[in-house]
């Protein structure tokens, strides 16, 4: 819990430096502040935009809070803006646009929670200090009064920001009981801002982890996504696991902490997975290059890196002689990935892409010393489909061995595979590979109507194309008839 009385004054030059970063929007904000003041109302920039100004970060949000009732705010904004809209009158929020800027203004709040859901019983407050104490963390409980730009920081948020410390304005157990999603935000701020939660915050998160169950899967997913897209998501993920929150929303990750057998026959899968995630992030393309193969930050690649080994706990076997195996953990892991992502309400395309990468992440290890046939390379490319560039990066990131000779050998082998893929792509345009006979031609050769049998015939000719390359339409038709005779006889 914060201690406002212990907060020393902030040097004026620190405030001036932060205000200078708001220069592009300062005239707009001060002009709006003057309009509220003329009506006898208070207005302040609050939360993320203030925090980011002190961090030197750009912020696209303009969140403000006011003493004015929603109808008064709406009237003032109607005279000031180009357009206004009701974003949630019951919650006191009115939005407006002026030029290229959008603002959201919320009446001071003094909400109460019944603790059975995270939805508050909305109550409007009458002071800025009262509004700030109900916010999630001290670094978000700072405000700049408008139009005079006075910093209001009753809970020492600026000092916490300088110390990279994460605390709550009120007692953390009260704050998290009011809204359990704040615990997910804590992990996100650890990842995004490099903050370290105070001991009392960690304790409160641990004790309240079970309460995350009252938060919708969509809200949890959104926070997880924001965390994963941070420059360094690993510290935030570690916090989720440490306090037990991951058990509630992504239990497959803490399950990776397999107890090490006495002979240390296998790696710590949890630490390995976090390392793979870090290495995958390092292999993403420059975010400023939209034409890069996998521009950062890439959610699909990061999810696949984190989840690629979640099939190992279910498939671990201790072999005679002290060895450990994880046979088919790629297939099992793919199914677990799809199930978990569906539970978190991820969209179908993202779920399909991540699950496919998990399924394919071991495929390269059959490459050996580069003895794959062109047919096998074609299948590798075709099976990866649009995920090929991500699969390249996931496969490389999955090498975490400390044996430098082995690491160099794997890297050279994958270099060779990529070169062969590029050569075949140029020669054969593998992304456009189709059977040499189309559906109408297949139907004519076999004398069948569209239906399941036609689909099987199409897949057979596709396998011929992948295995043997281009053999010509006449040869393809002959092979098709031979296959059909075999199928018909067995039926």
CSV table of N, CA, C and O in Angstrom, one decimal, residues 29 114 315 459:
chain,number,residue,atom,x,y,z
A,29,UNK,N,-5.0,20.1,-25.1
A,29,UNK,CA,-5.3,19.8,-23.7
A,29,UNK,C,-5.6,21.0,-22.9
A,29,UNK,O,-6.6,21.0,-22.1
A,114,UNK,N,-18.7,-6.0,-5.5
A,114,UNK,CA,-19.3,-7.0,-4.7
A,114,UNK,C,-18.5,-8.3,-4.6
A,114,UNK,O,-18.8,-9.2,-3.9
A,315,UNK,N,3.7,-37.0,-22.3
A,315,UNK,CA,4.4,-38.1,-23.1
A,315,UNK,C,5.7,-38.5,-22.5
A,315,UNK,O,6.4,-39.4,-23.1
A,459,UNK,N,-6.0,-35.7,-53.7
A,459,UNK,CA,-5.0,-35.8,-52.7
A,459,UNK,C,-3.9,-36.8,-53.2
A,459,UNK,O,-2.7,-36.6,-52.9
